Amino acid sequence: MALVANMGEHNVDLDMDTPAYSRLFVACGKQLSEEELREAFSKFGDIHSLKIVRDIQTKESRGIAFVKFKLTSAAALAQEKLDRTTVGSDPKPICICIASSKTQQKS
């Protein structure tokens, strides 16, 4: 069961911040698929969730993804090994950083 906190106008899924620093922000090519990202990132640990951000109207990728690992150490290792490398069929290197906490964003 997910823990949800009411933060004014927004509900925040507290599970997204547990454990801390386990969610990665990935800038990637728009043509990269979820399968390609999952294949690359799963080598470093169990993935809790993976989401490609899409345009609301066109449903096309915006070139941004979030990868949430079950362990912070897996996220750190994935960032260390995959940042500025190419993934899948896309020749453009991906850029990875630790995603800011959803609770911090609302503060």
mmCIF file of C-alpha atoms in Angstrom, residues 31-98:
data_model
loop_
_atom_site.group_PDB
_atom_site.id
_atom_site.type_symbol
_atom_site.label_atom_id
_atom_site.label_comp_id
_atom_site.label_asym_id
_atom_site.label_seq_id
_atom_site.Cartn_x
_atom_site.Cartn_y
_atom_site.Cartn_z
ATOM 1 C CA GLN A 31 13.375 7.520 -29.602
ATOM 2 C CA LEU A 32 14.669 5.378 -26.702
ATOM 3 C CA SER A 33 12.113 2.801 -25.619
ATOM 4 C CA GLU A 34 11.204 1.732 -22.103
ATOM 5 C CA GLU A 35 12.595 -1.704 -22.913
ATOM 6 C CA GLU A 36 15.996 -0.275 -23.922
ATOM 7 C CA LEU A 37 16.182 1.824 -20.767
ATOM 8 C CA ARG A 38 15.068 -1.057 -18.549
ATOM 9 C CA GLU A 39 17.639 -3.376 -20.113
ATOM 10 C CA ALA A 40 20.466 -0.885 -19.520
ATOM 11 C CA PHE A 41 19.510 0.093 -15.964
ATOM 12 C CA SER A 42 18.463 -3.343 -14.663
ATOM 13 C CA LYS A 43 22.095 -4.491 -14.869
ATOM 14 C CA PHE A 44 22.748 -2.436 -11.722
ATOM 15 C CA GLY A 45 19.905 -3.616 -9.494
ATOM 16 C CA ASP A 46 16.191 -4.142 -9.100
ATOM 17 C CA ILE A 47 14.090 -1.394 -10.643
ATOM 18 C CA HIS A 48 11.052 -0.283 -8.652
ATOM 19 C CA SER A 49 9.628 1.791 -11.512
ATOM 20 C CA LEU A 50 10.605 3.337 -14.823
ATOM 21 C CA LYS A 51 8.659 6.147 -16.457
ATOM 22 C CA ILE A 52 9.256 7.962 -19.726
ATOM 23 C CA VAL A 53 7.749 11.460 -19.636
ATOM 24 C CA ARG A 54 5.443 11.959 -22.611
ATOM 25 C CA ASP A 55 3.738 14.933 -24.225
ATOM 26 C CA ILE A 56 0.124 15.084 -23.050
ATOM 27 C CA GLN A 57 -1.319 15.643 -26.508
ATOM 28 C CA THR A 58 0.967 13.732 -28.868
ATOM 29 C CA LYS A 59 2.033 10.991 -26.418
ATOM 30 C CA GLU A 60 5.564 11.288 -27.836
ATOM 31 C CA SER A 61 8.547 11.011 -25.528
ATOM 32 C CA ARG A 62 9.898 14.310 -24.234
ATOM 33 C CA GLY A 63 13.399 12.839 -23.903
ATOM 34 C CA ILE A 64 13.138 12.538 -20.116
ATOM 35 C CA ALA A 65 12.797 9.434 -17.967
ATOM 36 C CA PHE A 66 12.738 8.611 -14.267
ATOM 37 C CA VAL A 67 14.234 5.359 -13.018
ATOM 38 C CA LYS A 68 13.486 4.373 -9.412
ATOM 39 C CA PHE A 69 15.645 1.649 -7.898
ATOM 40 C CA LYS A 70 14.813 -0.441 -4.846
ATOM 41 C CA LEU A 71 18.238 0.400 -3.373
ATOM 42 C CA THR A 72 20.131 3.687 -3.262
ATOM 43 C CA SER A 73 23.398 1.874 -3.959
ATOM 44 C CA ALA A 74 22.000 0.504 -7.233
ATOM 45 C CA ALA A 75 20.976 4.008 -8.323
ATOM 46 C CA ALA A 76 24.434 5.366 -7.487
ATOM 47 C CA LEU A 77 26.157 2.584 -9.413
ATOM 48 C CA ALA A 78 23.877 3.053 -12.437
ATOM 49 C CA GLN A 79 24.561 6.779 -12.432
ATOM 50 C CA GLU A 80 28.311 6.223 -12.174
ATOM 51 C CA LYS A 81 28.437 3.646 -14.973
ATOM 52 C CA LEU A 82 25.805 4.956 -17.418
ATOM 53 C CA ASP A 83 26.085 8.753 -17.237
ATOM 54 C CA ARG A 84 27.339 10.153 -20.570
ATOM 55 C CA THR A 85 27.139 6.756 -22.306
ATOM 56 C CA THR A 86 24.949 5.593 -25.168
ATOM 57 C CA VAL A 87 22.041 3.232 -24.526
ATOM 58 C CA GLY A 88 20.214 1.004 -26.974
ATOM 59 C CA SER A 89 19.942 2.186 -30.557
ATOM 60 C CA ASP A 90 20.246 5.894 -29.719
ATOM 61 C CA PRO A 91 23.636 7.454 -30.629
ATOM 62 C CA LYS A 92 23.061 10.375 -28.217
ATOM 63 C CA PRO A 93 24.676 9.884 -24.768
ATOM 64 C CA ILE A 94 22.277 9.952 -21.823
ATOM 65 C CA CYS A 95 22.745 12.336 -18.909
ATOM 66 C CA ILE A 96 21.839 11.125 -15.412
ATOM 67 C CA CYS A 97 21.445 12.898 -12.080
ATOM 68 C CA ILE A 98 19.735 12.094 -8.805
#
